[in-house]
Short mmCIF file of C-alpha atoms in Angstrom, two decimals:
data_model
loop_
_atom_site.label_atom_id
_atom_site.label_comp_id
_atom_site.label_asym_id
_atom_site.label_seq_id
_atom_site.Cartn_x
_atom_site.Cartn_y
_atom_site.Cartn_z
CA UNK A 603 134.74 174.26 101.96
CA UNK A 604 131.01 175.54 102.25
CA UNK A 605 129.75 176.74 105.34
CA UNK A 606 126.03 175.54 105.60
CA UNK A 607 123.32 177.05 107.17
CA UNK A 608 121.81 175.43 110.45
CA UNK A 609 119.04 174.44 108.48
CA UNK A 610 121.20 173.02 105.65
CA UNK A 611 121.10 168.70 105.82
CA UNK A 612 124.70 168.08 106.89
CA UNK A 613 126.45 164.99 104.43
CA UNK A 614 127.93 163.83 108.11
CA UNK A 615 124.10 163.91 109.87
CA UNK A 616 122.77 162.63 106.89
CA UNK A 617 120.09 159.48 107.70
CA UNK A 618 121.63 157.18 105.50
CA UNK A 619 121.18 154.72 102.90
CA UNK A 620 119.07 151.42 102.41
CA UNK A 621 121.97 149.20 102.47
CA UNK A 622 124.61 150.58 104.70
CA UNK A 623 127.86 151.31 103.16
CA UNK A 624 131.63 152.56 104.35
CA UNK A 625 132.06 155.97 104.08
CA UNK A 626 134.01 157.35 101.22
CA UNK A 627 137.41 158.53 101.72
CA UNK A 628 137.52 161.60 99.91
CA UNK A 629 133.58 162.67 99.04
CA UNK A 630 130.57 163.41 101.51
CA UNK A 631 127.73 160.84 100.95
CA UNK A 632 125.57 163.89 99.06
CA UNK A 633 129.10 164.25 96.27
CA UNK A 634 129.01 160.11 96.36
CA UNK A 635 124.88 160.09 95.29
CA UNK A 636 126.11 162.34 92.63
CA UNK A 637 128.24 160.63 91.00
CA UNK A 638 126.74 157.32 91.13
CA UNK A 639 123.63 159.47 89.66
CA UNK A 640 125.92 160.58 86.87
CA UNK A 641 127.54 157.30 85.87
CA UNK A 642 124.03 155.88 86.07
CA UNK A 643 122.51 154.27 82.65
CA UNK A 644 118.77 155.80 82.76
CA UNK A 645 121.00 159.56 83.10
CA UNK A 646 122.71 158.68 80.18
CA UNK A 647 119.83 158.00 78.60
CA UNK A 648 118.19 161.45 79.09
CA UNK A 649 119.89 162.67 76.02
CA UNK A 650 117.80 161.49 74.17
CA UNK A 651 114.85 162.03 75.85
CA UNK A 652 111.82 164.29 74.93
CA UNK A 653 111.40 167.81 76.49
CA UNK A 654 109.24 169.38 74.32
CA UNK A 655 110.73 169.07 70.81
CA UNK A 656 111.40 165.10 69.77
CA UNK A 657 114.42 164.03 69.42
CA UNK A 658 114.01 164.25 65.52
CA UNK A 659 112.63 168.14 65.31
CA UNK A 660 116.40 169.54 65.66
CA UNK A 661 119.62 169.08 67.38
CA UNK A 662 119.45 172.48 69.45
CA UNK A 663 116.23 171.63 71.69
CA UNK A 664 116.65 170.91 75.42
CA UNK A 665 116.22 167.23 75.73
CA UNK A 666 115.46 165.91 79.35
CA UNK A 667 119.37 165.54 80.06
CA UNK A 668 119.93 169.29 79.16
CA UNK A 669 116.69 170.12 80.87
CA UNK A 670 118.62 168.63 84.49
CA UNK A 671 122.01 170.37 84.00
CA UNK A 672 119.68 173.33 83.78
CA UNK A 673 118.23 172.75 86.74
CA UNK A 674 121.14 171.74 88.67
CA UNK A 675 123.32 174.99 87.63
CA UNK A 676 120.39 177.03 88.77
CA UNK A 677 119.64 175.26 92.09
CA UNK A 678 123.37 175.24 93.34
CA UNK A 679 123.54 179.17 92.66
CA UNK A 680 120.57 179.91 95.10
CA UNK A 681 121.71 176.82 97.27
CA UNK A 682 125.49 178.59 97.53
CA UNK A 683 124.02 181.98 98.95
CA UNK A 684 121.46 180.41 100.98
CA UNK A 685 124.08 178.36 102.97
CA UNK A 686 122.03 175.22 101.76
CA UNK A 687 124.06 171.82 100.60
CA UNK A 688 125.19 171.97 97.11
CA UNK A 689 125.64 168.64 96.20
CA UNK A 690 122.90 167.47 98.04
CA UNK A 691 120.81 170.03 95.88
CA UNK A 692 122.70 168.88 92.63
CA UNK A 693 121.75 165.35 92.91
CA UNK A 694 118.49 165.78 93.43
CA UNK A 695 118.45 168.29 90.67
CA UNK A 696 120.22 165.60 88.24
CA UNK A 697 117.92 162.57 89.07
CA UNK A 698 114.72 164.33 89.42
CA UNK A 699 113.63 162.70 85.76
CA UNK A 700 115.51 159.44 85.60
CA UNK A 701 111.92 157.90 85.22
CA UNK A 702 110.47 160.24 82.69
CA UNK A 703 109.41 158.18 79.68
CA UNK A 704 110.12 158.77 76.04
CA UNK A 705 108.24 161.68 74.44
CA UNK A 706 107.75 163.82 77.45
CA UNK A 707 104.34 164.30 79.56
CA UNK A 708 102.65 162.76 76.39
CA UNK A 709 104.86 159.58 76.90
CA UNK A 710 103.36 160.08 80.49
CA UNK A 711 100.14 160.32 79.95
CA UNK A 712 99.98 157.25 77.68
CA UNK A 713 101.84 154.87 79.89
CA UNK A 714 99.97 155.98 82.77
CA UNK A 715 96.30 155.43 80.75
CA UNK A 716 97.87 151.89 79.64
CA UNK A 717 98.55 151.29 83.13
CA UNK A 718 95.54 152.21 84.96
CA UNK A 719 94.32 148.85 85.53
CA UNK A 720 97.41 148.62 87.16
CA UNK A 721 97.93 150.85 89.58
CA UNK A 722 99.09 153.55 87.35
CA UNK A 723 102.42 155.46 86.18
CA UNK A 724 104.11 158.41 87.66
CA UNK A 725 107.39 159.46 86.45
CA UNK A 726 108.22 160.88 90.36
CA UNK A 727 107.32 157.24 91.39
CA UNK A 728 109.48 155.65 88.39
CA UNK A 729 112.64 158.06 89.03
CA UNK A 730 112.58 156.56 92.95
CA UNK A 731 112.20 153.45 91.26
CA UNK A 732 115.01 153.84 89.06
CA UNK A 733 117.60 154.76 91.68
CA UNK A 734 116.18 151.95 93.90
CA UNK A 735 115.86 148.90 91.90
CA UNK A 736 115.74 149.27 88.45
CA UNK A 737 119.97 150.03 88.03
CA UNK A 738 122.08 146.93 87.75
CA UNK A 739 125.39 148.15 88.69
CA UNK A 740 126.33 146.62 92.19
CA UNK A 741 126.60 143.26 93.58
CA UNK A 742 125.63 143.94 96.61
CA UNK A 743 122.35 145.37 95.99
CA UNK A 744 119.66 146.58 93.36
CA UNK A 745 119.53 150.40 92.14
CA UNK A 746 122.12 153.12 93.57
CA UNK A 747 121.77 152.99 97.09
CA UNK A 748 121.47 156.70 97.33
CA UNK A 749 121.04 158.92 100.66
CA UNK A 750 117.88 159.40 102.43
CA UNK A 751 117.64 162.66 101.68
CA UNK A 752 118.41 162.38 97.87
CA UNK A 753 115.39 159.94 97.17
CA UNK A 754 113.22 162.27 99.45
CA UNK A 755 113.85 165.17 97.26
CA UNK A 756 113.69 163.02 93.73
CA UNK A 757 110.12 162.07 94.83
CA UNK A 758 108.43 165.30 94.71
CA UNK A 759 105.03 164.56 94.65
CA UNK A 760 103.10 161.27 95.97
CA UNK A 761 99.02 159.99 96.28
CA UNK A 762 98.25 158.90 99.61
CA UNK A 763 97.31 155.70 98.39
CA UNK A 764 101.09 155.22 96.73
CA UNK A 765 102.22 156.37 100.22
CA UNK A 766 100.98 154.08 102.09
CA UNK A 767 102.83 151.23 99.64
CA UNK A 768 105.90 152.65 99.89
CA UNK A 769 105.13 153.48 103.97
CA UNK A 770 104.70 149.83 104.37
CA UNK A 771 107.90 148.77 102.16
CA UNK A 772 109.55 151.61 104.10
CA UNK A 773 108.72 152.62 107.15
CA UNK A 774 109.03 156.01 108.27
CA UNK A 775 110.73 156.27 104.91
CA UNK A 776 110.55 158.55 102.28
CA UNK A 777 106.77 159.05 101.84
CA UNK A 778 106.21 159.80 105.54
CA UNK A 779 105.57 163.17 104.46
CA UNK A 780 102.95 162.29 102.34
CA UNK A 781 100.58 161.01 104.95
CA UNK A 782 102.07 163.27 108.16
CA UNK A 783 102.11 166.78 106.61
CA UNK A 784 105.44 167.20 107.28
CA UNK A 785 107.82 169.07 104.44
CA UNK A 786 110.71 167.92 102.59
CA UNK A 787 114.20 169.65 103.63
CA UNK A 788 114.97 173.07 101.97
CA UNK A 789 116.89 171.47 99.55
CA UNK A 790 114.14 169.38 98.39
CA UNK A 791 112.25 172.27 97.76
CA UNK A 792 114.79 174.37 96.22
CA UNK A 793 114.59 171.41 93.51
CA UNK A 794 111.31 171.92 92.93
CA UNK A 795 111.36 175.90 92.47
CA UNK A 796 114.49 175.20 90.07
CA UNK A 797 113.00 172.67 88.07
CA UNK A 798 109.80 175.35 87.27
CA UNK A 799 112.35 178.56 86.71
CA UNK A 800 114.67 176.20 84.32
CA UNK A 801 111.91 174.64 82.35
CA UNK A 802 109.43 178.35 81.84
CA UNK A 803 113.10 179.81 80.46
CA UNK A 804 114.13 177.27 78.35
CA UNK A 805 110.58 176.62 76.69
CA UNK A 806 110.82 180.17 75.86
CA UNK A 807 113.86 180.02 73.98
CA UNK A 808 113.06 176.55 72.30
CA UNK A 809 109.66 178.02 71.56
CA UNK A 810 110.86 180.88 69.97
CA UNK A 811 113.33 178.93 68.09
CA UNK A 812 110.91 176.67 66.72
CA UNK A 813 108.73 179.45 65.22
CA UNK A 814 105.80 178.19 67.04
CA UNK A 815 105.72 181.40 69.47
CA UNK A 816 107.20 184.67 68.69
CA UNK A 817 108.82 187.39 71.04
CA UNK A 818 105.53 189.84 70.15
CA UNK A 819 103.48 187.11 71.58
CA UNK A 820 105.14 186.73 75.02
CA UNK A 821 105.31 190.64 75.18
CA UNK A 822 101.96 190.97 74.65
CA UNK A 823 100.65 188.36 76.97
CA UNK A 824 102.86 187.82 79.65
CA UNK A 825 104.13 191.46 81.51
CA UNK A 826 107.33 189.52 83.22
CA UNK A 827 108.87 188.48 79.79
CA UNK A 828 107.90 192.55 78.35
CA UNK A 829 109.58 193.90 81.41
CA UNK A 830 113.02 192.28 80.38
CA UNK A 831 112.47 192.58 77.00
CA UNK A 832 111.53 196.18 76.86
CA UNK A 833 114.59 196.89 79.50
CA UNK A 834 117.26 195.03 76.88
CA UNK A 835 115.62 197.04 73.95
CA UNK A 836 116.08 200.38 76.00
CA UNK A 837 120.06 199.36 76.50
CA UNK A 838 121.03 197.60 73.65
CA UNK A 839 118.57 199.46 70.59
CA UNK A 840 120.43 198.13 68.04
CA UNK A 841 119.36 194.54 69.33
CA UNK A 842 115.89 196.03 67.14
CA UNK A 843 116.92 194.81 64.29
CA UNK A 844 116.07 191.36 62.93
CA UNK A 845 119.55 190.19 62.59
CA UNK A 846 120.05 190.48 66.40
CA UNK A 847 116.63 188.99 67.70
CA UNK A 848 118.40 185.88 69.11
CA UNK A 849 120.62 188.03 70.84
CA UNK A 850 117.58 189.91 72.11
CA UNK A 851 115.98 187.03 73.18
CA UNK A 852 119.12 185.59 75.13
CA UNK A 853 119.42 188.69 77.18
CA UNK A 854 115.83 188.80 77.34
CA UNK A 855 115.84 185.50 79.16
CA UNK A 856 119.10 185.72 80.97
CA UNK A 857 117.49 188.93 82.72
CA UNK A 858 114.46 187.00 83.86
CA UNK A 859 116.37 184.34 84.69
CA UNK A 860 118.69 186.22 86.50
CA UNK A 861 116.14 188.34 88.45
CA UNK A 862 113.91 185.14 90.00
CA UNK A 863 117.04 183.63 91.40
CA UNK A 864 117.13 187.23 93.03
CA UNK A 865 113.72 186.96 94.46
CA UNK A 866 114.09 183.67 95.52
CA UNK A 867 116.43 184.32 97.58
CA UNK A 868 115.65 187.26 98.96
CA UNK A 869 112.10 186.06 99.24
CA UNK A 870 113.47 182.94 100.94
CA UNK A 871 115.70 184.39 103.38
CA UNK A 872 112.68 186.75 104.71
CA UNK A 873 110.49 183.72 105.20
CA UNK A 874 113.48 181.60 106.78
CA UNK A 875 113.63 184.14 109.59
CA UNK A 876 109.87 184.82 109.94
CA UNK A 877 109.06 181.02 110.30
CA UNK A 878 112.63 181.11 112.88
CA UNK A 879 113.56 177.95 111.67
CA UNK A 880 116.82 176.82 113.52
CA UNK A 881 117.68 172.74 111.93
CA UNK A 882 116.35 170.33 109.58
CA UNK A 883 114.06 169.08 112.01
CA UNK A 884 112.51 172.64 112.40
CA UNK A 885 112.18 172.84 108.39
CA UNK A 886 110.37 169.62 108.41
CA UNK A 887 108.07 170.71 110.88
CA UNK A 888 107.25 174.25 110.05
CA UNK A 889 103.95 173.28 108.02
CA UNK A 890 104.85 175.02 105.07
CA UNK A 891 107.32 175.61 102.31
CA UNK A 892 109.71 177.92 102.88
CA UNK A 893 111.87 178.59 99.34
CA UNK A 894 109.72 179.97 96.97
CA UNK A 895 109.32 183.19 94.79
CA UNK A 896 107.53 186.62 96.22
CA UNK A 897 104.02 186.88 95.11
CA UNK A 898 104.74 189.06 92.33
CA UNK A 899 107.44 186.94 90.88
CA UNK A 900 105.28 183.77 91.42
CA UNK A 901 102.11 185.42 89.75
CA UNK A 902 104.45 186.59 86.55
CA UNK A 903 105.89 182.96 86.61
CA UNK A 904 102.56 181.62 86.45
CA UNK A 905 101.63 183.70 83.77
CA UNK A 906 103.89 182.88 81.60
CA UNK A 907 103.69 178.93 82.30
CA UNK A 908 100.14 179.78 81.50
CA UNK A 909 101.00 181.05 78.35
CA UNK A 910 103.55 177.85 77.20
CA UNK A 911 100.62 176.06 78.12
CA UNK A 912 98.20 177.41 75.63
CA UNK A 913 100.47 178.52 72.91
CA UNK A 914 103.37 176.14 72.99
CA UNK A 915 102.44 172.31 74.64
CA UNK A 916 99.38 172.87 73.01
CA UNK A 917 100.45 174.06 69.68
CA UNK A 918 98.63 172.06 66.73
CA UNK A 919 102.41 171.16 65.41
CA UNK A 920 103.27 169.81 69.20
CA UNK A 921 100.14 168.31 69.74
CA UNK A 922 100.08 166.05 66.39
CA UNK A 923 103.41 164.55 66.80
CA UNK A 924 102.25 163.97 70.96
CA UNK A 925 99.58 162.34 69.29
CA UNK A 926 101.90 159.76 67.60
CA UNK A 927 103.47 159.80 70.60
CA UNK A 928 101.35 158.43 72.65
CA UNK A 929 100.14 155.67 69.98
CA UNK A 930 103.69 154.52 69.75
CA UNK A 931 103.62 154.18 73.72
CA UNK A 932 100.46 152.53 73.62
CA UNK A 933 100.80 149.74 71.15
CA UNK A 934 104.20 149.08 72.38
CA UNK A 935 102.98 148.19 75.94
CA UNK A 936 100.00 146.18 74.30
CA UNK A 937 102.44 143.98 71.99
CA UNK A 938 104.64 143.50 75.34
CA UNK A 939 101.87 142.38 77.41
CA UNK A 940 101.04 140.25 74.47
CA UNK A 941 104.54 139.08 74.03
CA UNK A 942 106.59 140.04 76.44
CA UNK A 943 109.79 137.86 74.78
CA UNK A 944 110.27 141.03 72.56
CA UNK A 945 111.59 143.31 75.28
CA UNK A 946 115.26 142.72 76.64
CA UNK A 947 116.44 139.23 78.01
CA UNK A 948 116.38 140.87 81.48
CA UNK A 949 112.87 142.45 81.46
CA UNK A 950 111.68 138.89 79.50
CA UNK A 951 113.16 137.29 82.31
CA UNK A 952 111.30 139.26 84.68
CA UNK A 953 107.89 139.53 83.07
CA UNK A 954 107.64 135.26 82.64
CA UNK A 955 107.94 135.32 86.31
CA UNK A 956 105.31 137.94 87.15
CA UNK A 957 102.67 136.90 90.11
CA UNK A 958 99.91 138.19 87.66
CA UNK A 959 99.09 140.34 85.11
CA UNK A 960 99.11 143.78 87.29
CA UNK A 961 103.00 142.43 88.00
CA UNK A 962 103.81 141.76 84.47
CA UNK A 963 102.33 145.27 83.22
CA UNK A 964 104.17 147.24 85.82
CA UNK A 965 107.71 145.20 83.87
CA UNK A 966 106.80 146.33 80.72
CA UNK A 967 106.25 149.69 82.27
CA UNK A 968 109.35 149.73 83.58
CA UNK A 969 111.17 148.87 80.15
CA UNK A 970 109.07 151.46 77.97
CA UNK A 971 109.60 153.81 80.91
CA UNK A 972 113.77 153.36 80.07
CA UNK A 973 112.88 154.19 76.63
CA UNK A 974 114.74 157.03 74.36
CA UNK A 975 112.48 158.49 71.94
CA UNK A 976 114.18 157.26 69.13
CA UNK A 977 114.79 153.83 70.76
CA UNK A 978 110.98 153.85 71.07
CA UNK A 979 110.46 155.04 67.10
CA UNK A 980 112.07 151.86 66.11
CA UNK A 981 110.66 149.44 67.98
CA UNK A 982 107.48 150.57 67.33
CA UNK A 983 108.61 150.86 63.94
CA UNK A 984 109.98 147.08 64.40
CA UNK A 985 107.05 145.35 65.71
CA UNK A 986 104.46 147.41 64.02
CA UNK A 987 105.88 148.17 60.48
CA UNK A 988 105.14 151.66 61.34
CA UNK A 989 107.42 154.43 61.11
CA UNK A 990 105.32 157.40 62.47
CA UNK A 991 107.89 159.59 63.90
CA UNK A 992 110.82 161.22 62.09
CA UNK A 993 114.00 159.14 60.45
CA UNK A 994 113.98 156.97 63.55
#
């Protein structure tokens, strides 16, 4: 059994769920929210979800589910040595994009344009959503039912305006922190630092892959990816030769990779003590996040998500099929709202009773939001005649 930290959330202290429920016999509330998590549709559906390659570029790309085991493996290593709560940390980890749309941040960005008249899209918001309505898989209530302290940690970010909504649904719920300062438990924001470290590595290796950034590139521009690189070369020389550049770029990666989760713990553990935190409740009001990277890690991590940035998300070759993206996304949401019989009995049933048009928008949100990519492709492809993405 783990021995957690006083500052860990304990399963048995844990501040509940929306709809009580018996206790499990033979798995802490945090393992139950896993599972349910797990078994859930919109996780299943992350296979086939965009996270930078579509799902039609190649088989070998991280897609949003791979992207979350990712994160998960990473955030229960540095949760095990910090004496923070593993499977608290794993379902967070696991959920944090059940509300992503299809085609990544571009899939984002269109829903969220289509829905400004609306009161906008966020995938954070949508993933809370997700767990707390939108699954139909219990009688006795909408969505999973999930912890407190999961859907704390799956909404990571939150206006004040959006806040104050959920505030009022909720009170002293979930987006308290948004309008009292206070922080999220050190789980939460281990979740947050894992999701950054998994996605910077994996965009590396997918970006090299894809032939749209090369291994010169990221040595010349960003010093944390030379450091590891140059260290591999000076062990393994033979990995010079072009035959063996995957294998250079594996343990080029698996060094970084290897080397934050060092500093973040390390890094965390000093600022633990300095801040003296003793419980959750001392966490929560400390005023400041307390798992993070040192400053030279976090300025080499920045660099290089500066450099995916430029050179990868806004490669000419990404940005084009984005492009299509996002015009799939929008004219899908405009037929809906036009016709919203040619979405799913369930979400027809639920648009024709909308109070208004703001209401009926935020249901066809919610059913492009469940999109896969390829799901998307077609019914574009369906209602438009289009096919402008792939062999969907």
């Amino acid at each position: 059994m783990q021995t957690l930290a006083s500052y860990a959330c304990d399963p048995a202290q844990s501040r509940g769920r929306r709809f009580p429920e018996a206790a499990a016999p033979t798995r802490s509330d945090f393992q139950r929210d896993r599972d349910r998590i797990v078994h859930s549709s919109a996780f299943r559906r992350l296979v086939y979800k965009t996270q930078v390659f579509v799902n039609h570029e190649g088989d070998l790309f991280r897609t949003r589910l791979t992207h979350s085991l990712e994160v998960a493996q990473l955030g229960r290593s540095i949760a095990r040595s910090l004496g923070l709560e593993e499977d608290l940390v794993e379902a967070i980890c696991l959920a944090h994009d059940l509300g992503h749309t299809p085609f990544g941040h571009a899939g984002q960005d269109a829903l969220n344009e289509c829905m400004k008249p609306h009161g906008g899209f966020e995938h954070n918001l949508q993933s809370l959503r997700v767990v707390d309505r939108l699954e139909e898989r219990y009688p006795q209530f909408d969505g999973l039912n999930l912890t407190f302290e999961t859907r704390e940690g799956i909404l990571k970010h939150c206006s004040p305006a959006n806040a104050r909504l959920i505030e009022a649904r909720e009170p002293e719920g979930v987006a308290r922190r948004f309008l009292d300062g206070t922080q999220p438990s050190l789980e939460a924001q281990l979740c947050n630092l894992a999701d950054a470290i998994a996605y910077n590595a994996h965009d590396v290796d997918d970006g090299v892959r894809s032939g749209l950034i090369t291994m010169g590139q990221l040595c010349e521009a960003v010093p944390l990816f030379a450091r590891y690189h140059d260290a591999t070369l000076a062990d393994y020389p033979g990995l010079m030769q072009p035959h063996a550049d995957r294998r250079l770029l594996y343990e080029s990666i698996r060094r970084m990779l290897s080397d934050q989760v060092y500093d973040v713990i390390d890094t965390s553990r000093a600022q633990l003590a300095a801040a003296a935190v003793r419980s959750v409740a001392d966490v929560r009001g400390c005023g400041r996040v307390l798992i993070g990277f040192s400053e030279e890690m976090r300025a080499g991590s920045q660099q290089l998500k500066q450099f995916l940035f430029r050179h990868l998300y806004r490669h000419p070759q990404v940005m084009q099929t984005m492009d299509l993206a996002q015009q799939v996304v929008s004219e899908l949401f405009a037929a809906y709202m036009v016709e919203p019989e040619c979405m799913k009995p369930r979400f027809v049933q639920r648009a024709l009773q909308a109070d208004g048009l703001s209401a009926r928008a935020r249901v066809v949100a919610d059913f492009i939001a469940g999109m896969t990519d390829r799901y998307a492709a077609r019914e574009h492809e369906r209602i438009t005649g289009l096919r402008l993405l792939g062999n969907a």
